[in-house]
Amino acid sequence: MNEKIKCMKDLELFQSLSPEEKHEIMKLAHGKTYLKGEMVFFEGDPADTIYLIKSGIVLLYKVSEKGKEVSLGILQENDIFGENTIFDDIQHTMNAKALENTFVCTCNKKDLPELLKDPMISLKIIKLLGDKLNNYTEQMATLAFQDVKGRVLDVLIRLAREYGEMTPEGIRINLLLNHQDLANLVNASRVMVTNTINELKREGVIRVNKRFFFILNSSLIKKNFYVENV
């Protein structure tokens, strides 16, 4: 029971529930830790579990027939994935891997009706899934209509929205990213991404320090961020 309590504690999805309701949900939720680099599931695995991130970061990605990895999204605390399990007898359409030590709450497919019984939880799950769909749509539009430079900058701004911290040097993206990570996210070669990063650094738009990216361009910051107490 201690693992289940740890799984439930402070998870934003369940904050609307009473202590009694949380106790009932605790019977359904199971906590599990994935170490950095460990696979949560592979594309083609049966989709029979829904995952709610308590802490850590998970990468969703696909691998092409030629072995090229294409990142679909980076998820963090309070995000949901594995939602394919809501549908009948299907398989995962992507891979999921922990980018750092990650603790998730899992709920088995057979327990979903009980989990969704509370209207507030159902609405929150619908919103989270809708937000994810919108993010995928934006990513596909970016890949289709922008060149590599535009795609790299778009991804950095999006990551800064989700993981950014205002510092005297600009907005720091609190994720350790290498050039191959960015190449996977924008569906471009590592060489092209490296050249683009160097160009953005020369233009004074970004800087990189110990694999942390900083967005320096003030107009981008003002356009995309509202930061209090800077």
PDB file of C-alpha atoms in Angstrom:
ATOM      1  CA  MET A   1       0.000   0.000   0.000  1.00  0.00           C
ATOM      2  CA  ASN A   2       2.910   2.380   0.650  1.00  0.00           C
ATOM      3  CA  GLU A   3       3.870   2.293  -3.052  1.00  0.00           C
ATOM      4  CA  LYS A   4       0.264   3.079  -4.013  1.00  0.00           C
ATOM      5  CA  ILE A   5       0.125   5.983  -1.564  1.00  0.00           C
ATOM      6  CA  LYS A   6       3.369   7.324  -2.992  1.00  0.00           C
ATOM      7  CA  CYS A   7       1.896   6.967  -6.464  1.00  0.00           C
ATOM      8  CA  MET A   8      -1.243   8.913  -5.588  1.00  0.00           C
ATOM      9  CA  LYS A   9       0.280  11.629  -3.424  1.00  0.00           C
ATOM     10  CA  ASP A  10       0.143  15.081  -5.054  1.00  0.00           C
ATOM     11  CA  LEU A  11      -0.715  13.743  -8.517  1.00  0.00           C
ATOM     12  CA  GLU A  12      -2.563  16.672 -10.075  1.00  0.00           C
ATOM     13  CA  LEU A  13      -5.100  14.500 -11.870  1.00  0.00           C
ATOM     14  CA  PHE A  14      -6.659  13.356  -8.587  1.00  0.00           C
ATOM     15  CA  GLN A  15      -6.592  16.588  -6.587  1.00  0.00           C
ATOM     16  CA  SER A  16     -10.365  17.126  -6.989  1.00  0.00           C
ATOM     17  CA  LEU A  17     -11.160  13.897  -5.146  1.00  0.00           C
ATOM     18  CA  SER A  18     -12.011  13.575  -1.479  1.00  0.00           C
ATOM     19  CA  PRO A  19      -9.712  11.529   0.789  1.00  0.00           C
ATOM     20  CA  GLU A  20     -12.233   8.679   0.628  1.00  0.00           C
ATOM     21  CA  GLU A  21     -12.313   8.761  -3.181  1.00  0.00           C
ATOM     22  CA  LYS A  22      -8.517   8.877  -3.322  1.00  0.00           C
ATOM     23  CA  HIS A  23      -8.412   5.808  -1.126  1.00  0.00           C
ATOM     24  CA  GLU A  24     -10.630   3.959  -3.609  1.00  0.00           C
ATOM     25  CA  ILE A  25      -8.476   5.040  -6.559  1.00  0.00           C
ATOM     26  CA  MET A  26      -5.393   3.880  -4.673  1.00  0.00           C
ATOM     27  CA  LYS A  27      -6.688   0.342  -5.065  1.00  0.00           C
ATOM     28  CA  LEU A  28      -6.340   0.729  -8.849  1.00  0.00           C
ATOM     29  CA  ALA A  29      -3.074   2.660  -9.194  1.00  0.00           C
ATOM     30  CA  HIS A  30       0.330   0.974  -8.965  1.00  0.00           C
ATOM     31  CA  GLY A  31       3.641   2.794  -8.818  1.00  0.00           C
ATOM     32  CA  LYS A  32       6.655   1.797 -10.896  1.00  0.00           C
ATOM     33  CA  THR A  33      10.109   3.289 -11.388  1.00  0.00           C
ATOM     34  CA  TYR A  34      11.934   3.280 -14.739  1.00  0.00           C
ATOM     35  CA  LEU A  35      15.646   4.018 -14.749  1.00  0.00           C
ATOM     36  CA  LYS A  36      17.177   6.474 -17.206  1.00  0.00           C
ATOM     37  CA  GLY A  37      17.254   4.875 -20.660  1.00  0.00           C
ATOM     38  CA  GLU A  38      14.868   2.063 -19.720  1.00  0.00           C
ATOM     39  CA  MET A  39      12.028   1.282 -22.129  1.00  0.00           C
ATOM     40  CA  VAL A  40       8.480   1.666 -20.819  1.00  0.00           C
ATOM     41  CA  PHE A  41       7.030  -0.086 -23.862  1.00  0.00           C
ATOM     42  CA  PHE A  42       7.821  -0.778 -27.509  1.00  0.00           C
ATOM     43  CA  GLU A  43       5.764  -0.099 -30.600  1.00  0.00           C
ATOM     44  CA  GLY A  44       3.675  -3.205 -31.237  1.00  0.00           C
ATOM     45  CA  ASP A  45       3.357  -4.174 -27.571  1.00  0.00           C
ATOM     46  CA  PRO A  46      -0.214  -4.776 -26.347  1.00  0.00           C
ATOM     47  CA  ALA A  47      -1.787  -1.527 -25.125  1.00  0.00           C
ATOM     48  CA  ASP A  48      -3.235  -2.634 -21.798  1.00  0.00           C
ATOM     49  CA  THR A  49      -1.940   0.015 -19.367  1.00  0.00           C
ATOM     50  CA  ILE A  50      -2.354   3.762 -18.943  1.00  0.00           C
ATOM     51  CA  TYR A  51       0.583   5.691 -17.446  1.00  0.00           C
ATOM     52  CA  LEU A  52       0.536   8.888 -15.368  1.00  0.00           C
ATOM     53  CA  ILE A  53       3.911  10.507 -14.746  1.00  0.00           C
ATOM     54  CA  LYS A  54       4.551  11.365 -11.096  1.00  0.00           C
ATOM     55  CA  SER A  55       8.144  12.505 -11.667  1.00  0.00           C
ATOM     56  CA  GLY A  56      10.732  12.311 -14.425  1.00  0.00           C
ATOM     57  CA  ILE A  57      10.661  12.618 -18.219  1.00  0.00           C
ATOM     58  CA  VAL A  58       9.504  10.192 -20.906  1.00  0.00           C
ATOM     59  CA  LEU A  59      10.300  10.323 -24.622  1.00  0.00           C
ATOM     60  CA  LEU A  60       7.737   9.099 -27.162  1.00  0.00           C
ATOM     61  CA  TYR A  61       9.211   8.147 -30.529  1.00  0.00           C
ATOM     62  CA  LYS A  62       8.942   5.990 -33.626  1.00  0.00           C
ATOM     63  CA  VAL A  63      11.626   4.179 -35.601  1.00  0.00           C
ATOM     64  CA  SER A  64      11.501   4.175 -39.403  1.00  0.00           C
ATOM     65  CA  GLU A  65      12.070   1.097 -41.543  1.00  0.00           C
ATOM     66  CA  LYS A  66      15.632   2.343 -42.078  1.00  0.00           C
ATOM     67  CA  GLY A  67      16.215   2.562 -38.334  1.00  0.00           C
ATOM     68  CA  LYS A  68      15.902   6.339 -38.016  1.00  0.00           C
ATOM     69  CA  GLU A  69      14.447   7.532 -34.736  1.00  0.00           C
ATOM     70  CA  VAL A  70      11.808  10.282 -34.917  1.00  0.00           C
ATOM     71  CA  SER A  71      10.784  11.879 -31.620  1.00  0.00           C
ATOM     72  CA  LEU A  72       7.077  12.555 -31.170  1.00  0.00           C
ATOM     73  CA  GLY A  73       7.101  14.267 -27.828  1.00  0.00           C
ATOM     74  CA  ILE A  74       8.688  14.693 -24.423  1.00  0.00           C
ATOM     75  CA  LEU A  75       6.369  14.208 -21.446  1.00  0.00           C
ATOM     76  CA  GLN A  76       6.812  15.319 -17.856  1.00  0.00           C
ATOM     77  CA  GLU A  77       5.103  15.337 -14.468  1.00  0.00           C
ATOM     78  CA  ASN A  78       1.285  14.936 -14.587  1.00  0.00           C
ATOM     79  CA  ASP A  79       1.269  13.953 -18.280  1.00  0.00           C
ATOM     80  CA  ILE A  80      -0.590  10.835 -19.431  1.00  0.00           C
ATOM     81  CA  PHE A  81       0.559   8.360 -22.052  1.00  0.00           C
ATOM     82  CA  GLY A  82      -0.374   4.872 -23.197  1.00  0.00           C
ATOM     83  CA  GLU A  83      -3.894   6.143 -23.749  1.00  0.00           C
ATOM     84  CA  ASN A  84      -4.314   3.627 -26.592  1.00  0.00           C
ATOM     85  CA  THR A  85      -5.518   1.310 -23.850  1.00  0.00           C
ATOM     86  CA  ILE A  86      -8.838   3.175 -23.838  1.00  0.00           C
ATOM     87  CA  PHE A  87      -9.667   1.391 -27.095  1.00  0.00           C
ATOM     88  CA  ASP A  88     -10.249  -2.311 -27.635  1.00  0.00           C
ATOM     89  CA  ASP A  89      -7.466  -4.798 -28.269  1.00  0.00           C
ATOM     90  CA  ILE A  90      -4.925  -2.599 -30.026  1.00  0.00           C
ATOM     91  CA  GLN A  91      -1.172  -2.245 -29.874  1.00  0.00           C
ATOM     92  CA  HIS A  92       1.050   0.696 -29.039  1.00  0.00           C
ATOM     93  CA  THR A  93       1.794   2.794 -32.123  1.00  0.00           C
ATOM     94  CA  MET A  94       5.024   4.276 -30.716  1.00  0.00           C
ATOM     95  CA  ASN A  95       7.863   3.599 -28.287  1.00  0.00           C
ATOM     96  CA  ALA A  96       8.242   5.120 -24.821  1.00  0.00           C
ATOM     97  CA  LYS A  97      11.573   5.507 -23.010  1.00  0.00           C
ATOM     98  CA  ALA A  98      12.577   7.167 -19.732  1.00  0.00           C
ATOM     99  CA  LEU A  99      15.002  10.050 -20.346  1.00  0.00           C
ATOM    100  CA  GLU A 100      15.804  10.191 -16.642  1.00  0.00           C
ATOM    101  CA  ASN A 101      14.798   8.159 -13.618  1.00  0.00           C
ATOM    102  CA  THR A 102      11.015   8.280 -13.808  1.00  0.00           C
ATOM    103  CA  PHE A 103       8.237   7.260 -11.431  1.00  0.00           C
ATOM    104  CA  VAL A 104       4.843   6.520 -12.987  1.00  0.00           C
ATOM    105  CA  CYS A 105       1.440   5.498 -11.737  1.00  0.00           C
ATOM    106  CA  THR A 106      -0.087   2.749 -13.841  1.00  0.00           C
ATOM    107  CA  CYS A 107      -3.689   1.678 -14.227  1.00  0.00           C
ATOM    108  CA  ASN A 108      -4.695  -1.536 -15.974  1.00  0.00           C
ATOM    109  CA  LYS A 109      -7.188  -1.459 -18.816  1.00  0.00           C
ATOM    110  CA  LYS A 110      -9.745  -3.482 -16.866  1.00  0.00           C
ATOM    111  CA  ASP A 111      -9.742  -0.810 -14.132  1.00  0.00           C
ATOM    112  CA  LEU A 112     -10.337   2.135 -16.484  1.00  0.00           C
ATOM    113  CA  PRO A 113     -14.136   2.273 -16.004  1.00  0.00           C
ATOM    114  CA  GLU A 114     -13.588   2.778 -12.275  1.00  0.00           C
ATOM    115  CA  LEU A 115     -10.900   5.394 -12.896  1.00  0.00           C
ATOM    116  CA  LEU A 116     -13.149   7.331 -15.287  1.00  0.00           C
ATOM    117  CA  LYS A 117     -16.212   7.136 -13.052  1.00  0.00           C
ATOM    118  CA  ASP A 118     -15.472  10.546 -11.563  1.00  0.00           C
ATOM    119  CA  PRO A 119     -16.505  13.271 -14.089  1.00  0.00           C
ATOM    120  CA  MET A 120     -13.670  15.591 -13.077  1.00  0.00           C
ATOM    121  CA  ILE A 121     -11.057  12.915 -13.741  1.00  0.00           C
ATOM    122  CA  SER A 122     -12.676  12.094 -17.076  1.00  0.00           C
ATOM    123  CA  LEU A 123     -12.627  15.758 -18.120  1.00  0.00           C
ATOM    124  CA  LYS A 124      -8.985  16.164 -17.096  1.00  0.00           C
ATOM    125  CA  ILE A 125      -7.970  13.088 -19.072  1.00  0.00           C
ATOM    126  CA  ILE A 126      -9.890  14.342 -22.119  1.00  0.00           C
ATOM    127  CA  LYS A 127      -8.135  17.727 -21.823  1.00  0.00           C
ATOM    128  CA  LEU A 128      -4.694  16.133 -21.469  1.00  0.00           C
ATOM    129  CA  LEU A 129      -5.284  13.925 -24.487  1.00  0.00           C
ATOM    130  CA  GLY A 130      -6.615  16.896 -26.467  1.00  0.00           C
ATOM    131  CA  ASP A 131      -3.528  18.943 -25.596  1.00  0.00           C
ATOM    132  CA  LYS A 132      -1.316  16.082 -26.746  1.00  0.00           C
ATOM    133  CA  LEU A 133      -3.198  15.842 -30.046  1.00  0.00           C
ATOM    134  CA  ASN A 134      -2.816  19.594 -30.571  1.00  0.00           C
ATOM    135  CA  ASN A 135       0.922  19.315 -29.907  1.00  0.00           C
ATOM    136  CA  TYR A 136       1.242  16.522 -32.471  1.00  0.00           C
ATOM    137  CA  THR A 137      -0.715  18.607 -34.993  1.00  0.00           C
ATOM    138  CA  GLU A 138       1.572  21.611 -34.428  1.00  0.00           C
ATOM    139  CA  GLN A 139       4.629  19.392 -34.801  1.00  0.00           C
ATOM    140  CA  MET A 140       3.394  17.939 -38.082  1.00  0.00           C
ATOM    141  CA  ALA A 141       2.598  21.412 -39.417  1.00  0.00           C
ATOM    142  CA  THR A 142       6.068  22.614 -38.422  1.00  0.00           C
ATOM    143  CA  LEU A 143       7.724  19.656 -40.150  1.00  0.00           C
ATOM    144  CA  ALA A 144       5.657  20.238 -43.283  1.00  0.00           C
ATOM    145  CA  PHE A 145       5.968  24.005 -43.688  1.00  0.00           C
ATOM    146  CA  GLN A 146       9.244  25.125 -42.091  1.00  0.00           C
ATOM    147  CA  ASP A 147      12.867  24.631 -43.016  1.00  0.00           C
ATOM    148  CA  VAL A 148      15.342  23.073 -40.580  1.00  0.00           C
ATOM    149  CA  LYS A 149      16.182  26.396 -38.950  1.00  0.00           C
ATOM    150  CA  GLY A 150      12.514  27.156 -38.348  1.00  0.00           C
ATOM    151  CA  ARG A 151      11.911  23.672 -36.980  1.00  0.00           C
ATOM    152  CA  VAL A 152      14.858  23.829 -34.578  1.00  0.00           C
ATOM    153  CA  LEU A 153      13.812  27.221 -33.266  1.00  0.00           C
ATOM    154  CA  ASP A 154      10.177  26.110 -32.961  1.00  0.00           C
ATOM    155  CA  VAL A 155      11.174  23.042 -30.916  1.00  0.00           C
ATOM    156  CA  LEU A 156      13.457  25.077 -28.642  1.00  0.00           C
ATOM    157  CA  ILE A 157      10.694  27.593 -27.970  1.00  0.00           C
ATOM    158  CA  ARG A 158       8.181  24.806 -27.292  1.00  0.00           C
ATOM    159  CA  LEU A 159      10.582  23.085 -24.890  1.00  0.00           C
ATOM    160  CA  ALA A 160      11.300  26.410 -23.212  1.00  0.00           C
ATOM    161  CA  ARG A 161       7.568  26.879 -22.589  1.00  0.00           C
ATOM    162  CA  GLU A 162       7.391  23.512 -20.871  1.00  0.00           C
ATOM    163  CA  TYR A 163      10.784  23.308 -19.164  1.00  0.00           C
ATOM    164  CA  GLY A 164      12.050  26.880 -19.250  1.00  0.00           C
ATOM    165  CA  GLU A 165      13.465  28.839 -16.331  1.00  0.00           C
ATOM    166  CA  MET A 166      14.223  32.548 -16.493  1.00  0.00           C
ATOM    167  CA  THR A 167      17.862  33.308 -15.655  1.00  0.00           C
ATOM    168  CA  PRO A 168      20.085  36.375 -16.080  1.00  0.00           C
ATOM    169  CA  GLU A 169      21.426  34.665 -19.222  1.00  0.00           C
ATOM    170  CA  GLY A 170      18.002  34.157 -20.777  1.00  0.00           C
ATOM    171  CA  ILE A 171      15.503  31.320 -20.604  1.00  0.00           C
ATOM    172  CA  ARG A 172      17.262  28.067 -19.815  1.00  0.00           C
ATOM    173  CA  ILE A 173      15.667  24.836 -21.038  1.00  0.00           C
ATOM    174  CA  ASN A 174      16.044  22.474 -18.109  1.00  0.00           C
ATOM    175  CA  LEU A 175      16.627  19.399 -20.231  1.00  0.00           C
ATOM    176  CA  LEU A 176      19.987  17.954 -21.182  1.00  0.00           C
ATOM    177  CA  LEU A 177      19.847  17.851 -24.989  1.00  0.00           C
ATOM    178  CA  ASN A 178      22.521  16.940 -27.488  1.00  0.00           C
ATOM    179  CA  HIS A 179      22.437  17.665 -31.216  1.00  0.00           C
ATOM    180  CA  GLN A 180      21.147  14.176 -32.003  1.00  0.00           C
ATOM    181  CA  ASP A 181      18.236  14.668 -29.593  1.00  0.00           C
ATOM    182  CA  LEU A 182      17.246  17.829 -31.460  1.00  0.00           C
ATOM    183  CA  ALA A 183      17.746  16.124 -34.814  1.00  0.00           C
ATOM    184  CA  ASN A 184      15.283  13.432 -33.756  1.00  0.00           C
ATOM    185  CA  LEU A 185      12.770  16.044 -32.643  1.00  0.00           C
ATOM    186  CA  VAL A 186      12.883  18.013 -35.903  1.00  0.00           C
ATOM    187  CA  ASN A 187      13.377  15.047 -38.256  1.00  0.00           C
ATOM    188  CA  ALA A 188      16.654  16.300 -39.731  1.00  0.00           C
ATOM    189  CA  SER A 189      20.220  15.064 -39.892  1.00  0.00           C
ATOM    190  CA  ARG A 190      22.569  15.723 -37.001  1.00  0.00           C
ATOM    191  CA  VAL A 191      24.906  17.676 -39.310  1.00  0.00           C
ATOM    192  CA  MET A 192      22.114  19.998 -40.455  1.00  0.00           C
ATOM    193  CA  VAL A 193      20.996  20.585 -36.865  1.00  0.00           C
ATOM    194  CA  THR A 194      24.569  21.290 -35.741  1.00  0.00           C
ATOM    195  CA  ASN A 195      24.982  23.852 -38.544  1.00  0.00           C
ATOM    196  CA  THR A 196      21.651  25.436 -37.606  1.00  0.00           C
ATOM    197  CA  ILE A 197      22.565  25.648 -33.914  1.00  0.00           C
ATOM    198  CA  ASN A 198      25.867  27.331 -34.806  1.00  0.00           C
ATOM    199  CA  GLU A 199      23.984  29.798 -37.006  1.00  0.00           C
ATOM    200  CA  LEU A 200      21.499  30.624 -34.229  1.00  0.00           C
ATOM    201  CA  LYS A 201      24.399  31.131 -31.808  1.00  0.00           C
ATOM    202  CA  ARG A 202      26.142  33.494 -34.243  1.00  0.00           C
ATOM    203  CA  GLU A 203      22.906  35.450 -34.594  1.00  0.00           C
ATOM    204  CA  GLY A 204      22.632  35.804 -30.815  1.00  0.00           C
ATOM    205  CA  VAL A 205      19.328  33.920 -30.630  1.00  0.00           C
ATOM    206  CA  ILE A 206      20.561  31.083 -28.410  1.00  0.00           C
ATOM    207  CA  ARG A 207      23.590  29.949 -26.452  1.00  0.00           C
ATOM    208  CA  VAL A 208      24.591  26.511 -25.217  1.00  0.00           C
ATOM    209  CA  ASN A 209      26.340  25.832 -21.930  1.00  0.00           C
ATOM    210  CA  LYS A 210      27.040  22.277 -20.708  1.00  0.00           C
ATOM    211  CA  ARG A 211      24.283  20.895 -22.994  1.00  0.00           C
ATOM    212  CA  PHE A 212      21.703  23.358 -21.612  1.00  0.00           C
ATOM    213  CA  PHE A 213      20.136  25.594 -24.256  1.00  0.00           C
ATOM    214  CA  PHE A 214      19.374  29.245 -23.488  1.00  0.00           C
ATOM    215  CA  ILE A 215      17.032  31.400 -25.566  1.00  0.00           C
ATOM    216  CA  LEU A 216      18.495  34.904 -25.657  1.00  0.00           C
ATOM    217  CA  ASN A 217      16.327  36.728 -28.188  1.00  0.00           C
ATOM    218  CA  SER A 218      14.185  39.123 -26.135  1.00  0.00           C
ATOM    219  CA  SER A 219      11.405  39.364 -28.733  1.00  0.00           C
ATOM    220  CA  LEU A 220      10.965  35.584 -28.671  1.00  0.00           C
ATOM    221  CA  ILE A 221      10.885  35.637 -24.879  1.00  0.00           C
ATOM    222  CA  LYS A 222       8.283  38.405 -24.729  1.00  0.00           C
ATOM    223  CA  LYS A 223       6.188  36.784 -27.412  1.00  0.00           C
ATOM    224  CA  ASN A 224       6.089  33.319 -25.903  1.00  0.00           C
ATOM    225  CA  PHE A 225       6.430  33.748 -22.141  1.00  0.00           C
ATOM    226  CA  TYR A 226       4.783  35.382 -19.182  1.00  0.00           C
ATOM    227  CA  VAL A 227       7.262  35.287 -16.315  1.00  0.00           C
ATOM    228  CA  GLU A 228       6.557  36.626 -12.863  1.00  0.00           C
ATOM    229  CA  ASN A 229       9.097  37.991 -10.397  1.00  0.00           C
ATOM    230  CA  VAL A 230      11.985  38.070 -12.857  1.00  0.00           C
TER     231      VAL A 230
END
